[in-house]
Short mmCIF file of C-alpha atoms and ligand atoms in Angstrom, two decimals:
data_model
loop_
_atom_site.label_atom_id
_atom_site.label_comp_id
_atom_site.label_asym_id
_atom_site.label_seq_id
_atom_site.Cartn_x
_atom_site.Cartn_y
_atom_site.Cartn_z
CA MET F 1 0.18 -0.03 -0.08
CA ILE F 2 1.19 3.48 -0.75
CA VAL F 3 0.30 6.17 2.13
CA VAL F 4 0.25 9.86 1.27
CA LEU F 5 0.43 12.08 3.93
CA LYS F 6 -0.82 15.77 4.11
CA PRO F 7 1.72 18.54 3.82
CA ASN F 8 2.61 20.48 6.95
CA ILE F 9 2.18 17.76 9.57
CA THR F 10 3.68 17.38 12.95
CA LYS F 11 6.45 14.66 13.53
CA SER F 12 3.80 13.00 16.02
CA GLN F 13 1.10 12.75 13.57
CA GLU F 14 3.57 11.18 11.03
CA ASN F 15 4.96 8.76 13.66
CA ALA F 16 1.30 7.96 14.75
CA VAL F 17 0.81 6.64 11.06
CA LEU F 18 4.07 4.56 11.22
CA LYS F 19 3.15 3.01 14.42
CA GLU F 20 -0.37 2.16 13.06
CA ILE F 21 1.15 0.85 9.78
CA ARG F 22 3.42 -1.54 11.75
CA LYS F 23 0.82 -2.41 14.07
CA LEU F 24 -1.24 -3.66 11.12
CA GLY F 25 1.47 -5.99 9.98
CA TYR F 26 3.33 -3.69 7.44
CA GLU F 27 6.87 -2.47 7.21
CA PRO F 28 6.84 1.08 6.59
CA HIS F 29 9.44 2.89 4.10
CA ILE F 30 9.50 6.51 4.27
CA MET F 31 10.05 8.72 1.16
CA ARG F 32 10.55 12.21 1.67
CA GLY F 33 9.67 14.60 -1.39
CA VAL F 34 9.55 18.51 -1.39
CA ALA F 35 6.03 19.23 -0.53
CA ARG F 36 4.90 15.43 0.40
CA THR F 37 6.02 12.64 2.62
CA VAL F 38 4.95 9.23 0.91
CA ILE F 39 5.20 5.58 3.17
CA GLY F 40 5.50 2.43 1.03
CA ALA F 41 3.78 0.01 3.31
CA ILE F 42 5.55 -3.36 2.45
CA GLY F 43 3.43 -6.70 3.20
CA ASP F 44 0.97 -9.01 1.54
CA GLU F 45 -2.16 -6.80 1.03
CA ARG F 46 -4.30 -9.69 0.63
CA THR F 47 -3.45 -11.28 4.01
CA HIS F 48 -2.90 -8.51 5.94
CA HIS F 49 -5.45 -6.03 7.61
CA THR F 50 -6.46 -3.35 4.98
CA LEU F 51 -4.80 0.24 5.40
CA GLU F 52 -7.75 1.67 4.34
CA THR F 53 -8.96 3.05 7.62
CA LEU F 54 -6.08 5.45 7.54
CA LEU F 55 -8.07 7.38 4.87
CA SER F 56 -10.03 8.90 8.04
CA TRP F 57 -6.81 9.97 9.75
CA PRO F 58 -6.40 14.19 9.66
CA GLN F 59 -2.77 13.51 8.76
CA VAL F 60 -3.44 11.47 5.49
CA GLU F 61 -4.05 12.47 2.04
CA ALA F 62 -4.50 8.81 0.26
CA VAL F 63 -4.22 5.38 0.55
CA MET F 64 -3.45 3.49 -2.67
CA PRO F 65 -3.50 -0.42 -3.16
CA VAL F 66 -0.59 -1.64 -5.09
CA GLN F 67 -1.52 -5.40 -5.43
CA LYS F 68 -4.58 -6.63 -6.87
CA LYS F 69 -7.01 -8.32 -4.33
CA TYR F 70 -7.61 -11.73 -6.02
CA LYS F 71 -5.33 -14.36 -5.43
CA LEU F 72 -6.20 -17.65 -6.50
CA VAL F 73 -8.42 -16.41 -9.74
CA SER F 74 -5.08 -14.46 -10.75
CA ARG F 75 -2.95 -15.80 -13.58
CA GLU F 76 0.08 -15.06 -11.24
CA ALA F 77 -1.18 -18.09 -9.05
CA HIS F 78 -1.54 -20.20 -11.93
CA PRO F 79 0.64 -18.96 -15.15
CA SER F 80 -1.06 -21.60 -17.55
CA ASN F 81 -4.96 -21.92 -18.66
CA SER F 82 -6.86 -24.26 -16.43
CA ILE F 83 -9.06 -26.73 -17.78
CA VAL F 84 -12.37 -27.56 -16.09
CA LYS F 85 -13.55 -31.33 -16.73
CA VAL F 86 -17.07 -32.09 -17.04
CA ARG F 87 -17.90 -35.75 -17.66
CA GLY F 88 -15.17 -36.01 -19.71
CA LEU F 89 -15.05 -32.77 -21.71
CA GLU F 90 -12.67 -30.47 -21.03
CA ILE F 91 -13.55 -26.82 -21.05
CA GLY F 92 -10.56 -24.22 -21.45
CA GLY F 93 -8.63 -26.46 -23.88
CA LYS F 94 -8.11 -26.61 -27.48
CA LYS F 95 -11.55 -27.52 -28.30
CA ILE F 96 -14.50 -24.80 -28.15
CA HIS F 97 -17.43 -26.22 -26.45
CA ILE F 98 -20.78 -25.04 -27.48
CA MET F 99 -23.59 -24.96 -24.36
CA ALA F 100 -26.84 -24.51 -26.13
CA GLY F 101 -31.04 -25.44 -25.36
CA PRO F 102 -33.80 -23.81 -24.51
CA CYS F 103 -33.89 -20.65 -21.79
CA SER F 104 -36.45 -22.68 -19.79
CA VAL F 105 -37.20 -26.12 -19.61
CA GLU F 106 -40.97 -26.15 -20.33
CA SER F 107 -41.76 -29.83 -21.56
CA GLU F 108 -40.33 -33.11 -22.33
CA LYS F 109 -41.11 -32.94 -25.95
CA GLN F 110 -39.75 -29.67 -25.97
CA LEU F 111 -36.27 -30.26 -24.18
CA ILE F 112 -35.79 -33.48 -25.96
CA ASN F 113 -36.04 -32.21 -29.62
CA THR F 114 -33.99 -29.31 -28.45
CA ALA F 115 -31.17 -31.58 -27.54
CA PHE F 116 -31.13 -33.77 -30.11
CA ALA F 117 -31.16 -30.78 -32.59
CA VAL F 118 -28.41 -29.00 -31.02
CA LYS F 119 -26.21 -32.29 -30.82
CA LYS F 120 -27.10 -32.85 -34.61
CA ALA F 121 -25.63 -29.63 -35.15
CA GLY F 122 -22.46 -29.79 -32.97
CA ALA F 123 -23.29 -28.76 -29.12
CA THR F 124 -21.51 -30.71 -26.47
CA ILE F 125 -23.42 -29.68 -23.38
CA LEU F 126 -27.00 -28.97 -23.01
CA ARG F 127 -28.27 -25.85 -21.24
CA GLY F 128 -31.94 -25.33 -19.73
CA GLY F 129 -33.35 -23.36 -16.58
CA ALA F 130 -35.57 -25.27 -14.45
CA PHE F 131 -35.30 -22.63 -11.76
CA LYS F 132 -36.03 -18.99 -13.50
CA PRO F 133 -35.02 -15.77 -12.24
CA ARG F 134 -37.62 -13.73 -13.26
CA THR F 135 -38.11 -10.08 -13.23
CA SER F 136 -41.77 -10.18 -12.45
CA PRO F 137 -43.49 -12.73 -9.98
CA TYR F 138 -46.05 -13.16 -12.30
CA ASP F 139 -43.90 -14.49 -14.98
CA PHE F 140 -43.09 -18.17 -15.62
CA GLN F 141 -40.52 -19.32 -12.51
CA GLY F 142 -39.40 -22.42 -13.98
CA LEU F 143 -40.60 -26.21 -13.57
CA GLY F 144 -38.34 -26.94 -10.73
CA GLU F 145 -37.71 -30.15 -10.01
CA LYS F 146 -39.64 -31.35 -12.92
CA GLY F 147 -37.38 -29.56 -14.88
CA LEU F 148 -34.14 -31.02 -13.44
CA LYS F 149 -35.61 -34.61 -13.93
CA LEU F 150 -36.41 -33.79 -17.67
CA LEU F 151 -32.59 -32.52 -18.05
CA ALA F 152 -31.38 -35.59 -16.66
CA ARG F 153 -33.55 -37.32 -19.35
CA ALA F 154 -32.31 -35.70 -21.97
CA ARG F 155 -28.87 -36.23 -20.77
CA GLU F 156 -29.36 -40.13 -20.67
CA GLU F 157 -30.69 -39.94 -24.44
CA THR F 158 -28.32 -37.74 -26.02
CA GLY F 159 -25.34 -38.28 -23.81
CA MET F 160 -24.78 -34.46 -23.46
CA PRO F 161 -23.84 -32.99 -20.04
CA ILE F 162 -26.24 -30.36 -18.58
CA ILE F 163 -25.93 -27.08 -17.17
CA THR F 164 -28.80 -25.55 -15.18
CA GLU F 165 -28.94 -22.26 -12.97
CA LEU F 166 -28.64 -22.37 -9.30
CA LEU F 167 -30.83 -19.89 -7.83
CA SER F 168 -30.93 -20.23 -4.02
CA GLU F 169 -29.01 -21.77 -1.26
CA ALA F 170 -32.61 -23.81 -0.57
CA HIS F 171 -31.91 -25.64 -3.99
CA VAL F 172 -28.21 -26.32 -3.46
CA ASP F 173 -28.50 -30.16 -2.58
CA ILE F 174 -31.44 -30.86 -5.42
CA VAL F 175 -29.71 -28.97 -8.14
CA ALA F 176 -26.22 -30.33 -7.57
CA GLU F 177 -27.93 -33.92 -7.75
CA TYR F 178 -28.73 -33.51 -11.13
CA ALA F 179 -26.62 -30.98 -12.82
CA ASP F 180 -23.06 -31.20 -14.32
CA ILE F 181 -22.36 -27.61 -13.94
CA LEU F 182 -24.06 -25.21 -11.79
CA GLN F 183 -24.91 -21.60 -13.22
CA ILE F 184 -24.77 -18.80 -11.03
CA GLY F 185 -26.93 -16.26 -12.80
CA THR F 186 -26.18 -12.67 -13.21
CA ARG F 187 -28.60 -11.53 -10.71
CA ASN F 188 -26.93 -14.07 -8.01
CA ALA F 189 -23.31 -13.17 -8.99
CA GLN F 190 -22.44 -11.45 -5.68
CA ASN F 191 -24.69 -13.36 -3.57
CA PHE F 192 -21.67 -14.57 -1.63
CA GLN F 193 -23.34 -17.03 0.30
CA LEU F 194 -24.82 -18.46 -2.72
CA LEU F 195 -21.22 -18.87 -4.31
CA ILE F 196 -19.89 -20.28 -1.12
CA ALA F 197 -22.90 -23.18 -1.03
CA SER F 198 -22.21 -23.81 -4.42
CA ALA F 199 -18.42 -23.90 -4.38
CA LYS F 200 -19.05 -26.57 -1.58
CA THR F 201 -20.55 -28.78 -4.05
CA GLY F 202 -17.43 -29.34 -5.73
CA LYS F 203 -19.22 -29.04 -9.12
CA PRO F 204 -18.21 -27.36 -12.04
CA ILE F 205 -19.67 -23.40 -11.50
CA LEU F 206 -20.30 -20.97 -14.38
CA LEU F 207 -20.28 -17.45 -12.69
CA LYS F 208 -21.88 -14.96 -14.86
CA ARG F 209 -21.14 -11.53 -14.96
CA GLY F 210 -23.67 -9.60 -12.55
CA PHE F 211 -25.06 -6.89 -14.95
CA ALA F 212 -23.63 -4.12 -13.18
CA MET F 213 -20.34 -5.69 -12.04
CA ARG F 214 -16.87 -4.27 -12.85
CA ILE F 215 -14.31 -6.89 -13.74
CA GLU F 216 -12.43 -6.52 -10.50
CA GLU F 217 -16.05 -7.49 -8.48
CA TRP F 218 -16.24 -10.32 -10.98
CA LEU F 219 -12.74 -11.81 -10.35
CA LEU F 220 -13.31 -11.19 -6.54
CA ALA F 221 -16.62 -13.14 -6.90
CA GLY F 222 -14.59 -15.99 -8.80
CA GLU F 223 -12.19 -15.88 -5.70
CA TYR F 224 -14.93 -16.81 -3.26
CA ILE F 225 -15.50 -20.63 -5.22
CA LEU F 226 -11.56 -20.89 -5.58
CA SER F 227 -11.24 -19.91 -1.97
CA ASN F 228 -13.83 -22.36 -1.00
CA ASN F 229 -11.32 -25.27 -2.46
CA ASN F 230 -13.49 -25.88 -5.81
CA PRO F 231 -11.02 -25.15 -9.20
CA ASN F 232 -13.43 -25.87 -11.52
CA LEU F 233 -14.94 -22.31 -12.07
CA MET F 234 -15.51 -20.84 -15.63
CA PHE F 235 -16.46 -16.99 -15.90
CA CYS F 236 -19.29 -16.35 -18.51
CA GLU F 237 -19.77 -12.65 -19.80
CA ARG F 238 -23.38 -12.08 -20.31
CA GLY F 239 -23.53 -8.49 -20.99
CA ILE F 240 -23.78 -5.53 -18.37
CA ARG F 241 -26.59 -2.52 -18.28
CA THR F 242 -25.76 0.72 -20.18
CA PHE F 243 -27.44 3.57 -21.56
CA GLU F 244 -28.10 1.50 -24.99
CA THR F 245 -31.59 0.63 -26.04
CA TYR F 246 -31.22 -1.13 -29.28
CA THR F 247 -30.04 -4.15 -27.38
CA ARG F 248 -31.09 -5.84 -23.70
CA ASN F 249 -27.49 -5.70 -22.42
CA THR F 250 -24.59 -4.39 -23.73
CA LEU F 251 -22.01 -7.35 -24.69
CA ASP F 252 -18.71 -6.49 -23.53
CA LEU F 253 -16.37 -8.34 -25.44
CA SER F 254 -13.38 -6.47 -23.97
CA ALA F 255 -14.07 -8.51 -21.12
CA VAL F 256 -13.00 -11.83 -22.92
CA PRO F 257 -9.18 -10.90 -23.19
CA ILE F 258 -9.22 -8.78 -19.89
CA VAL F 259 -10.25 -11.88 -18.02
CA LYS F 260 -7.88 -14.18 -20.24
CA GLN F 261 -5.36 -12.04 -18.94
CA GLU F 262 -6.17 -11.55 -15.47
CA SER F 263 -7.17 -15.15 -14.68
CA HIS F 264 -6.09 -18.86 -15.61
CA CYS F 265 -9.76 -19.59 -15.56
CA PRO F 266 -11.72 -20.60 -18.92
CA ILE F 267 -14.20 -18.07 -19.92
CA VAL F 268 -17.45 -18.40 -22.02
CA VAL F 269 -19.58 -16.00 -23.65
CA ASP F 270 -23.51 -15.69 -23.73
CA PRO F 271 -24.59 -13.96 -26.64
CA SER F 272 -28.25 -14.49 -26.17
CA GLN F 273 -28.90 -12.50 -22.75
CA GLY F 274 -25.97 -10.55 -24.12
CA SER F 275 -27.60 -8.72 -26.65
CA GLY F 276 -31.56 -10.11 -26.05
CA ARG F 277 -31.55 -10.44 -30.03
CA ALA F 278 -31.71 -13.52 -32.09
CA ASP F 279 -30.39 -11.74 -35.15
CA LEU F 280 -27.57 -10.68 -33.29
CA VAL F 281 -26.40 -13.93 -31.83
CA ILE F 282 -24.38 -15.20 -34.81
CA ALA F 283 -22.19 -12.06 -35.55
CA LEU F 284 -21.61 -11.87 -31.30
CA CYS F 285 -20.69 -15.68 -31.46
CA ARG F 286 -18.01 -14.74 -34.28
CA GLY F 287 -17.01 -12.16 -32.36
CA ALA F 288 -16.39 -13.91 -28.88
CA ILE F 289 -14.37 -16.55 -30.48
CA ALA F 290 -12.02 -14.28 -32.08
CA VAL F 291 -11.53 -12.32 -29.07
CA GLY F 292 -10.57 -15.75 -27.11
CA ALA F 293 -14.00 -17.32 -25.58
CA ASP F 294 -13.30 -21.09 -24.58
CA ALA F 295 -16.91 -21.59 -24.71
CA LEU F 296 -20.35 -20.21 -25.70
CA LEU F 297 -23.92 -20.41 -24.14
CA ILE F 298 -26.53 -19.94 -26.59
CA GLU F 299 -30.37 -20.38 -26.13
CA VAL F 300 -32.11 -22.60 -28.72
CA HIS F 301 -36.28 -23.07 -28.52
CA PRO F 302 -37.96 -25.13 -31.49
CA ASN F 303 -40.19 -22.23 -31.45
CA PRO F 304 -39.10 -19.36 -30.06
CA THR F 305 -42.54 -17.30 -30.84
CA GLU F 306 -43.99 -19.67 -28.15
CA ALA F 307 -41.19 -19.74 -25.79
CA TRP F 308 -42.14 -19.23 -22.04
CA SER F 309 -39.25 -16.82 -21.21
CA ASP F 310 -36.76 -14.70 -23.61
CA GLY F 311 -38.43 -15.83 -26.87
CA GLY F 312 -36.59 -13.15 -28.50
CA GLN F 313 -33.23 -14.16 -28.35
CA GLN F 314 -33.78 -17.95 -29.02
CA LEU F 315 -32.50 -19.24 -32.14
CA THR F 316 -34.86 -21.78 -33.81
CA PRO F 317 -32.49 -25.23 -34.48
CA GLU F 318 -32.21 -24.17 -37.89
CA GLY F 319 -30.74 -21.16 -37.03
CA PHE F 320 -28.39 -22.78 -34.38
CA THR F 321 -27.31 -25.27 -37.26
CA ARG F 322 -26.39 -21.71 -39.54
CA LEU F 323 -24.40 -20.81 -36.55
CA MET F 324 -22.30 -23.57 -36.04
CA HIS F 325 -21.63 -23.38 -39.80
CA GLU F 326 -20.40 -19.43 -39.65
CA ILE F 327 -18.42 -20.07 -36.45
CA SER F 328 -16.51 -22.98 -38.10
CA PRO F 329 -13.78 -20.62 -40.06
CA ILE F 330 -13.35 -18.46 -37.14
CA ILE F 331 -12.89 -21.31 -34.77
CA LYS F 332 -9.97 -22.59 -37.30
CA ALA F 333 -8.74 -19.27 -37.84
CA VAL F 334 -7.79 -18.83 -34.17
CA GLY F 335 -6.29 -22.06 -33.99
CA ARG F 336 -9.19 -23.92 -32.03
CA GLU F 337 -11.35 -27.15 -32.55
C1 PEP Y 401 -30.27 -17.47 -18.53
O1 PEP Y 401 -29.29 -18.21 -18.78
O2 PEP Y 401 -31.42 -17.57 -19.02
C2 PEP Y 401 -30.40 -16.41 -17.58
C3 PEP Y 401 -31.57 -16.27 -16.81
O3 PEP Y 401 -29.04 -15.77 -17.44
P1 PEP Y 401 -28.68 -14.48 -16.84
O4 PEP Y 401 -28.44 -14.71 -15.34
O5 PEP Y 401 -27.09 -14.14 -17.43
O6 PEP Y 401 -29.87 -13.17 -16.99
MN1 MN Y 402 -32.79 -16.65 -20.87
#
């Protein structure tokens, strides 16, 4: 930490700051400039008490951290890319995995038809929401356990692992019993108790970015998973809220190379929630792969016009097949499979 003192303070005020820095476990190094004195407080900021309380002292002008707050998710801690294994599949390796399926599980026919269609087109993981986070309490809330059972049946019939959202701590056991990957949604991305509970299941976790979250906050949310002894973390960029109205969210593709630089964990892009528009999904997938995404999460529905949630952003199976053809040259161009 760097502590900047105000000008014209007394020697005893300066000594009090030095004493406090030592008390909190840091070694102070004084640098005297012409107008200001600056103290470098040497010590691991991530394991020592924060010096930010010094900001409330009248003789202190500024306190600045020099270390990043996240540790286990950082590339410094683990220079090579992490690979998350899901039923024999490796996410974060050479192959770009495509997770596809409906926004919500609605019926056996809807799910099984979609599952076979996306598998045929090249998807490797089936998505589907059983517990749905809806803005209005009057909207469809998901089939709950019945939806989980249908997902398990679709996995049995197609052989595809399944990803589904974990919405609440109250559902941890039941969702973990069925799911291969737990999805933590944008609205829960900083629900720290839920993050801890999901980490403790040991299941792979896909952590969406909160729609108002800075990348640093998102990385720190991921730190909750790794620091609770679960290394199987994937980040998922799904768009943030901005002033733009042409799209439902603004898909921040710049987050992909930033997370890749900062972290060893795989990064997934969800262009469906990311734009809210089926007509933009193919272009955004091409972009996501070009900037380094390890996997994509895409909503597909046999008949989007009749979907019980997110109808405007779901691709038809034909649209999804076209998407798979259109991303193929980009996948090859970036040296992936
Ligand atoms: C979803 O994937 O259907 C979903 C609700 O995601 P998000 O949390 O990103 O809105
Ligand atoms: Mn959705």
